[in-house]
GROMACS .gro file of C-alpha atoms in nm:
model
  314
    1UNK     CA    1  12.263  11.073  11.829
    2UNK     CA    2  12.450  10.777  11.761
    3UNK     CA    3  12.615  10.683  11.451
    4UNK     CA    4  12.324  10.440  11.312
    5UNK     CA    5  12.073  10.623  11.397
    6UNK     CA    6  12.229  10.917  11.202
    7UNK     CA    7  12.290  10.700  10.921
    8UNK     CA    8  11.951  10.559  10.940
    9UNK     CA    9  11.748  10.930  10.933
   10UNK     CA   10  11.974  10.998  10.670
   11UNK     CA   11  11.828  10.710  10.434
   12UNK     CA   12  11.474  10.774  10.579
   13UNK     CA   13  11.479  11.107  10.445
   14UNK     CA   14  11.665  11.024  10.115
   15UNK     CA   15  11.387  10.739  10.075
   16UNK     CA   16  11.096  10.973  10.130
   17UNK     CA   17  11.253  11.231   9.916
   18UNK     CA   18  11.344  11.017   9.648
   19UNK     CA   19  10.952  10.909   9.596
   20UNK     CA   20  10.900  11.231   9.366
   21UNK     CA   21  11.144  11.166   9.091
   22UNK     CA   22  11.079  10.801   9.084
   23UNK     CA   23  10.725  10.912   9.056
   24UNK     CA   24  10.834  11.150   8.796
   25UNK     CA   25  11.016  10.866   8.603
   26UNK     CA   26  10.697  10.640   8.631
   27UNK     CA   27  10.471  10.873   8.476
   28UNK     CA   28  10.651  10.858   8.181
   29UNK     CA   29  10.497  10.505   8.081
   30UNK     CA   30  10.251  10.436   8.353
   31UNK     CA   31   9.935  10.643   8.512
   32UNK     CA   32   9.899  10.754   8.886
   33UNK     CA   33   9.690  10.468   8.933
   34UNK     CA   34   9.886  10.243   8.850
   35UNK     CA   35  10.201  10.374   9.076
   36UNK     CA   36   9.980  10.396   9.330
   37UNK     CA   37   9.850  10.004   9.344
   38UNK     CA   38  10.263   9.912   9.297
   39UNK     CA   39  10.317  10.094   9.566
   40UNK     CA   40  10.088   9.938   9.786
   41UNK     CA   41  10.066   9.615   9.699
   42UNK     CA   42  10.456   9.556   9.687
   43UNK     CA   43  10.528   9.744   9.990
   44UNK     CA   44  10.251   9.579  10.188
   45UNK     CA   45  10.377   9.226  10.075
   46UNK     CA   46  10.703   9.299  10.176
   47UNK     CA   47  10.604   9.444  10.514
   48UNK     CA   48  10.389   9.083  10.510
   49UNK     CA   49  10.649   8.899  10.474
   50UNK     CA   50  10.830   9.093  10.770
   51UNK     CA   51  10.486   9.005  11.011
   52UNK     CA   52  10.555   8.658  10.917
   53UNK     CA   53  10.928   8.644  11.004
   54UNK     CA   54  10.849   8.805  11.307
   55UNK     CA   55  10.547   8.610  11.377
   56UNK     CA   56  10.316   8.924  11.452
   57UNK     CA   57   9.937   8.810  11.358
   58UNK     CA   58   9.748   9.040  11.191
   59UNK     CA   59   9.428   9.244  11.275
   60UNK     CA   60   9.086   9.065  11.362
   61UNK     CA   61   8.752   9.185  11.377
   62UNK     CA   62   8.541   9.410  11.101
   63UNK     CA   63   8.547   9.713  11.317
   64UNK     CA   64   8.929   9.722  11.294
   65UNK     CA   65   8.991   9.638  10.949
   66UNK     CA   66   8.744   9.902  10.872
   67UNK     CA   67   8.993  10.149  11.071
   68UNK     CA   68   9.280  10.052  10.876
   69UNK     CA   69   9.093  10.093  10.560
   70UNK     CA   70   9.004  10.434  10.613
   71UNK     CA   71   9.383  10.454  10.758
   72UNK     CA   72   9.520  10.331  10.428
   73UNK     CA   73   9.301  10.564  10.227
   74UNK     CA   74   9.413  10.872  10.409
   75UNK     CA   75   9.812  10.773  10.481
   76UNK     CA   76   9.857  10.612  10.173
   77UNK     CA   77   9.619  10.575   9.875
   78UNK     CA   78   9.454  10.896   9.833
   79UNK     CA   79   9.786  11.116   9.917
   80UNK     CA   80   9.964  10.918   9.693
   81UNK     CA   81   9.717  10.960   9.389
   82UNK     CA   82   9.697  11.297   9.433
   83UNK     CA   83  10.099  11.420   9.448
   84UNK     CA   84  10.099  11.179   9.139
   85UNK     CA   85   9.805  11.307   8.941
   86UNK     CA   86   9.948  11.667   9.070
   87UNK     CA   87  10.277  11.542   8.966
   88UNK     CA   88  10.167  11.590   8.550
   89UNK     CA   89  10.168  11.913   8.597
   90UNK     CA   90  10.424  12.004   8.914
   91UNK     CA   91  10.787  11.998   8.938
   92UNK     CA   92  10.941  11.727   9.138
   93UNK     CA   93  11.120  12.015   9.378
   94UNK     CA   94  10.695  12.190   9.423
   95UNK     CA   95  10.565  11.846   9.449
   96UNK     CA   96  10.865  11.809   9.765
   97UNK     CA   97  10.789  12.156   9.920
   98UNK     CA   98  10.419  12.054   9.915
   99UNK     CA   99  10.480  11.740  10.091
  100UNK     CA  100  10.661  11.968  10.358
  101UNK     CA  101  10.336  12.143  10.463
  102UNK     CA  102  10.222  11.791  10.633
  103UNK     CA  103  10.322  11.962  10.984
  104UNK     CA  104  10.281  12.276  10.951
  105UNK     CA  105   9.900  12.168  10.887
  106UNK     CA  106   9.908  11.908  11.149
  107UNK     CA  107   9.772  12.152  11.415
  108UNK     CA  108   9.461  12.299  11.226
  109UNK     CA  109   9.357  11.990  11.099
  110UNK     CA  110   9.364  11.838  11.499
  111UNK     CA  111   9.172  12.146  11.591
  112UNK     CA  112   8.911  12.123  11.412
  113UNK     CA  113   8.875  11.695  11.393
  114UNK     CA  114   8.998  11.660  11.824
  115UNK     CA  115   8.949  12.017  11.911
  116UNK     CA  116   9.277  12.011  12.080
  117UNK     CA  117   9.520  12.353  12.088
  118UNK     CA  118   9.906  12.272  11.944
  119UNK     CA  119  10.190  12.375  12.099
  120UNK     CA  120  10.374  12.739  12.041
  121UNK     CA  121  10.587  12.601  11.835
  122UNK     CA  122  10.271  12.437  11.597
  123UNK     CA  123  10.118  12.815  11.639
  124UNK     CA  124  10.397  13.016  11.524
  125UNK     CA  125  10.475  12.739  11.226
  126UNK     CA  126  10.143  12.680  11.108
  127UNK     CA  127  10.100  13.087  11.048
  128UNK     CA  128  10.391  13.136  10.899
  129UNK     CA  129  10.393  12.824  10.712
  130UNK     CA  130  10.008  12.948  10.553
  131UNK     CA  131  10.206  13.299  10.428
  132UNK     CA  132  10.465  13.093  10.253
  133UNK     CA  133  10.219  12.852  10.104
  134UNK     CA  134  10.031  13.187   9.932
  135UNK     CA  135  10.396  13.248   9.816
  136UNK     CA  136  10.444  12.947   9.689
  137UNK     CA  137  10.115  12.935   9.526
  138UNK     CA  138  10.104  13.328   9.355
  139UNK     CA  139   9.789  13.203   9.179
  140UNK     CA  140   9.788  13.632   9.061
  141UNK     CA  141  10.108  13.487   8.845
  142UNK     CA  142  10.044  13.340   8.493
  143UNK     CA  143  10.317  13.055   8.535
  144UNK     CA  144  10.130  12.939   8.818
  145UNK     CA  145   9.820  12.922   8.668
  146UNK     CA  146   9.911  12.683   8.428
  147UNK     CA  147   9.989  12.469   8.732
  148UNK     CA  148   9.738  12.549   8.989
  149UNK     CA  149   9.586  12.268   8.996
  150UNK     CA  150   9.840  12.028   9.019
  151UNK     CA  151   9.968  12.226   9.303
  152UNK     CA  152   9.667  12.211   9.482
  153UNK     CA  153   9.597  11.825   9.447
  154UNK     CA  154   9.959  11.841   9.608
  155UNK     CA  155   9.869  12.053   9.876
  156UNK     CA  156   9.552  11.808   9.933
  157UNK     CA  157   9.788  11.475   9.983
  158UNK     CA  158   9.957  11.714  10.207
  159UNK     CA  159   9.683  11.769  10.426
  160UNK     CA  160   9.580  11.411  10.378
  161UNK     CA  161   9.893  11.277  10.555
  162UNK     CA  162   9.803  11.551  10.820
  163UNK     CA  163   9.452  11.420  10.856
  164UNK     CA  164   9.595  11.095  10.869
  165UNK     CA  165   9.872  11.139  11.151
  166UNK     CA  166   9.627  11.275  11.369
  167UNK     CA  167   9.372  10.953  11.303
  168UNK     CA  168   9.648  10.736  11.330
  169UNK     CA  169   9.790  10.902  11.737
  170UNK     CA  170   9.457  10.902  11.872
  171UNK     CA  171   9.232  10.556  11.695
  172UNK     CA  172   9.504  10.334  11.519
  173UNK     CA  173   9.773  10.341  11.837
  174UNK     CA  174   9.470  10.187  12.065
  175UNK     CA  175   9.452   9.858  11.909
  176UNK     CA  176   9.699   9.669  12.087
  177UNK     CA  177   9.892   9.537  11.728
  178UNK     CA  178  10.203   9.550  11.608
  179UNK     CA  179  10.277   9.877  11.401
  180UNK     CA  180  10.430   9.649  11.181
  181UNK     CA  181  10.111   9.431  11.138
  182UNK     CA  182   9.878   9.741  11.092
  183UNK     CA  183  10.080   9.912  10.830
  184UNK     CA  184  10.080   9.556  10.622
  185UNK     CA  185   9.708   9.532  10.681
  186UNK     CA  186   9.611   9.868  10.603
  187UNK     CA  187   9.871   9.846  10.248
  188UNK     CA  188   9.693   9.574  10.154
  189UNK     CA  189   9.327   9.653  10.240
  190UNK     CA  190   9.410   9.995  10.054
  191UNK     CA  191   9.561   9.773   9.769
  192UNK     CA  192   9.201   9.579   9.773
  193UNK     CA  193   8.991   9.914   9.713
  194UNK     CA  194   9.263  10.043   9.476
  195UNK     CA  195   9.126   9.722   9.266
  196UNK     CA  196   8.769   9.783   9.262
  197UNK     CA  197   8.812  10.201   9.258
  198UNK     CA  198   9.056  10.256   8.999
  199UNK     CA  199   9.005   9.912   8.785
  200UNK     CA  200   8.999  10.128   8.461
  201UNK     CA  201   9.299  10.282   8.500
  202UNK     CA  202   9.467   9.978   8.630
  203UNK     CA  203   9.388   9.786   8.270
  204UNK     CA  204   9.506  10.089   8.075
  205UNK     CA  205   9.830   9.989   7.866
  206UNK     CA  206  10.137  10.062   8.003
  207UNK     CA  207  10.536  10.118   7.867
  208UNK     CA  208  10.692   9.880   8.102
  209UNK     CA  209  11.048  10.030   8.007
  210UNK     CA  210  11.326   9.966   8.259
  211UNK     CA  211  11.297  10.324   8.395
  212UNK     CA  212  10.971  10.290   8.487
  213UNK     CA  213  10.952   9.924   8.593
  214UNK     CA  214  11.277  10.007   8.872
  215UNK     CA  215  11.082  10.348   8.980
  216UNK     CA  216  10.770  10.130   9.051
  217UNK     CA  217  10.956   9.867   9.217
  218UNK     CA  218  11.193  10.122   9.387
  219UNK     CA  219  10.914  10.291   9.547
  220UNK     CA  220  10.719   9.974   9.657
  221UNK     CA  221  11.049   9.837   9.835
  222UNK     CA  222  11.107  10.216   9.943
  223UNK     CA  223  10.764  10.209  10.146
  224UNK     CA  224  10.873   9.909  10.362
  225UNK     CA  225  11.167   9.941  10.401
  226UNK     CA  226  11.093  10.339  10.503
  227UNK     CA  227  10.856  10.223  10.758
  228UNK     CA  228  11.056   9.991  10.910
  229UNK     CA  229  11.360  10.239  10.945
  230UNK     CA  230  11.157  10.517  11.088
  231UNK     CA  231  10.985  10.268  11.363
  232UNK     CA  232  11.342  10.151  11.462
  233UNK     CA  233  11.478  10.528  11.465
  234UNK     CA  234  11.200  10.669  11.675
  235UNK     CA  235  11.214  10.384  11.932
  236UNK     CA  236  11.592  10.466  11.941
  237UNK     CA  237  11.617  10.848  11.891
  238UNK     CA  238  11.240  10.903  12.018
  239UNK     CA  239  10.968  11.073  11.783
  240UNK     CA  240  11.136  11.430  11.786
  241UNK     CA  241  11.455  11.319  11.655
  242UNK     CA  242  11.293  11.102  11.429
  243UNK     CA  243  11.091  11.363  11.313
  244UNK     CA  244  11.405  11.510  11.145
  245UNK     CA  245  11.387  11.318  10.859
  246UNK     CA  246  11.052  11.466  10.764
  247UNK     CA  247  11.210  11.789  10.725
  248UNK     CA  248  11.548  11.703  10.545
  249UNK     CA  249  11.322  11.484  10.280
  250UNK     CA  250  11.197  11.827  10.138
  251UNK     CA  251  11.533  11.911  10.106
  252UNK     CA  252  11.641  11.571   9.931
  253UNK     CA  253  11.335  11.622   9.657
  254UNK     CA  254  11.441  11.961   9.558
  255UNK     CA  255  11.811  11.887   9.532
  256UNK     CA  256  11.687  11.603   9.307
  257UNK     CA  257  11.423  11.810   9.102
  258UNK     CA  258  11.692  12.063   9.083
  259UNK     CA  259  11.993  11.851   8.939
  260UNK     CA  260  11.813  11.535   8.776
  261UNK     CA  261  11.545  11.653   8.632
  262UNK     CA  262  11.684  12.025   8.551
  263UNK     CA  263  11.347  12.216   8.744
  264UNK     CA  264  11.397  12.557   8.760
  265UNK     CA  265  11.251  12.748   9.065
  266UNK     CA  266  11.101  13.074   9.022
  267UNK     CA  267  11.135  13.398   9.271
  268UNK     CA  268  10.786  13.312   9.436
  269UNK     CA  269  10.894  12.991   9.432
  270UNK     CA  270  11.197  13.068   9.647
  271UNK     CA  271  11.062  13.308   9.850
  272UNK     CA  272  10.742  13.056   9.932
  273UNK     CA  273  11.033  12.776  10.029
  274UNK     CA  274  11.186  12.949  10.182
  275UNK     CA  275  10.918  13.069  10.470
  276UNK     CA  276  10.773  12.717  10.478
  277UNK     CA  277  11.117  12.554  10.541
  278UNK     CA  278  11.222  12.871  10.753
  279UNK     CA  279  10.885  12.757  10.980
  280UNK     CA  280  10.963  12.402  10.996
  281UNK     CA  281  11.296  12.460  11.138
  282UNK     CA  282  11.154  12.701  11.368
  283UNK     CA  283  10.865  12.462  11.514
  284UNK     CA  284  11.136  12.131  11.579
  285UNK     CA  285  11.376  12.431  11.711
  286UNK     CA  286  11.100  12.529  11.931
  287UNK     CA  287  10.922  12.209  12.021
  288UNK     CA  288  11.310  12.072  12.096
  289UNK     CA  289  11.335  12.363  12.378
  290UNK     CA  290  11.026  12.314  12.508
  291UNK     CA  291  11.100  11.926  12.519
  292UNK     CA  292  11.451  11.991  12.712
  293UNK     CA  293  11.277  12.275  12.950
  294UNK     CA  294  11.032  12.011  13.073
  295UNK     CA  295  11.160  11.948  13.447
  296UNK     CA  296  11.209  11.526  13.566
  297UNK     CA  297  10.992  11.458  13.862
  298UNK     CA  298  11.176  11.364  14.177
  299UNK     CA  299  11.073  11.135  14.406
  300UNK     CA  300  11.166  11.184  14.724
  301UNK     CA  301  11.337  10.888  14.938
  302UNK     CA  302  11.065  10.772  15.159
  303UNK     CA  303  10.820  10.796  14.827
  304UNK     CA  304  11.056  10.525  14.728
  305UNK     CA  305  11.036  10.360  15.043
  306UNK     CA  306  10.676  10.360  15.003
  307UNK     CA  307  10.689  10.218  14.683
  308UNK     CA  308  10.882   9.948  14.731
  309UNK     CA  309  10.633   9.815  15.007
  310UNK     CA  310  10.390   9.830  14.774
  311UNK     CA  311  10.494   9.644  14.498
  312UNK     CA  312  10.374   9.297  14.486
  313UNK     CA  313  10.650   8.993  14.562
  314UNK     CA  314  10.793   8.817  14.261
   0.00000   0.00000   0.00000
């Protein structure tokens, strides 16, 4: 991996990781609403802006804006509500390690919605990864009580993102667009329901203190400018590589959590972290075997022959 590219997961997954204590910091004067539509609506005007200086037209036709609704309700505004309403009552290290189950749930939830089998390195994650989440959980312990259910809204934006990765490979990547153009539309279209959904929330009065005013604008320019990174890194490194950067951001929040905001981790706590990072390592160490085992076809020199004669003049 080159330089840049290093350089470039590196900030992807110090962006992505980041996103917890700035929501952290925003809660203190402003609801999860109205992170939420800041989010949104900034990033998606930025990434606007980018469609324009790269003249990339956006999206026609009802059908497909109705796609990139429901798109932008499961990538973006309903995953985002919940780690923030979660967020009142969850650490910004559990509200990381939550965010870290996305892939380890990736290959139930495309069972059950496509009905299509993972690979061994999905299997052997996804089980382990389900142990450590109990762990993690210990709703038998009475300091996790008090936060159950903040952990499990987190766990549900978790397996929103998961729901949504698996819409987005097999509908969204069909529609002949710009990825660029589709993640502006669907900010904004998600920005539109935000408006009508959550309109009392949006009103309430906020404390627009300088903390909270740079985590909201932090996090909106942190959406486009994370997007673009990652869609330059995994056209130059290729998805797996790129990939990396979803499992150092866990990392990123918990180091964070751990020396910003003073969260203290308890045994379970560990021990759950432990097994679900322990599993993601193992499925990219697996998956990046199983990548490099996969044999080049050759062709064979009169194949070649062949197929120069029949490719068309010009």
């Amino acid at each position: 991996m080159l330089a840049a590219s290093r350089l470039a997961l590196i900030a992807l997954a110090a962006i992505w990781g980041s996103n917890f204590l700035l929501v952290d910091v925003a809660l203190g004067g402003s609801n999860p609403a109205q992170i939420v539509a800041a989010r949104l609506w900034l990033g998606g005007a930025i990434l606007l802006g980018v469609c324009v200086a790269m003249r990339r037209h956006l999206p026609r036709g009802w059908s497909i804006w109705a796609r990139l609704l429901l798109m932008g309700i499961l990538g973006q505004a309903l995953p985002w509500m919940l780690f923030a309403w979660g967020q009142q009552n969850v650490s910004v290290s559990m509200a990381g390690i939550y965010n870290s189950v996305t892939p380890l749930a990736s290959l139930p939830v495309v069972w059950l919605l496509l009905r299509q089998q993972g690979s061994r390195g999905e299997v052997v994650a996804s089980v382990l990864g389900f142990g450590g989440i109990i762990v993690l959980m210990a709703p038998w312990g009475e300091e996790s009580r008090s936060s159950l259910t903040g952990q499990l809204a987190c766990l549900g934006g978790a397996l929103c993102y998961a729901i949504a990765y698996a819409y987005a490979k097999h509908l969204i990547s069909t529609l002949g667009y710009s990825k660029v153009a589709l993640a502006a539309s669907q900010a904004i279209v998600a920005g539109v329901l935000m408006l009508v959904v959550t309109a009392p929330q949006l009103v309430e009065p906020m404390n627009p203190s300088a903390a909270v005013v740079g985590s909201l604008i932090a996090m909106g320019v942190g959406t486009a400018v994370a997007f673009l990174l990652n869609y330059w890194l995994i056209g130059a490194v290729g998805p797996l590589q790129a990939g990396l950067a979803f499992y150092l951001m866990p990392l990123v929040a918990v180091a964070l959590g751990i020396g910003v905001r003073g969260d203290v981790l308890y045994l379970h706590q560990i021990l759950g972290a432990a097994v679900v990072f322990g599993a993601l390592a193992l499925q990219y160490a697996i998956d990046r075997r199983e990548s490099l085992d996969v044999p080049v076809p050759e062709v064979a020199p009169d194949n070649v022959v062949e197929l120069a004669k029949r490719r068309p003049a010009g």
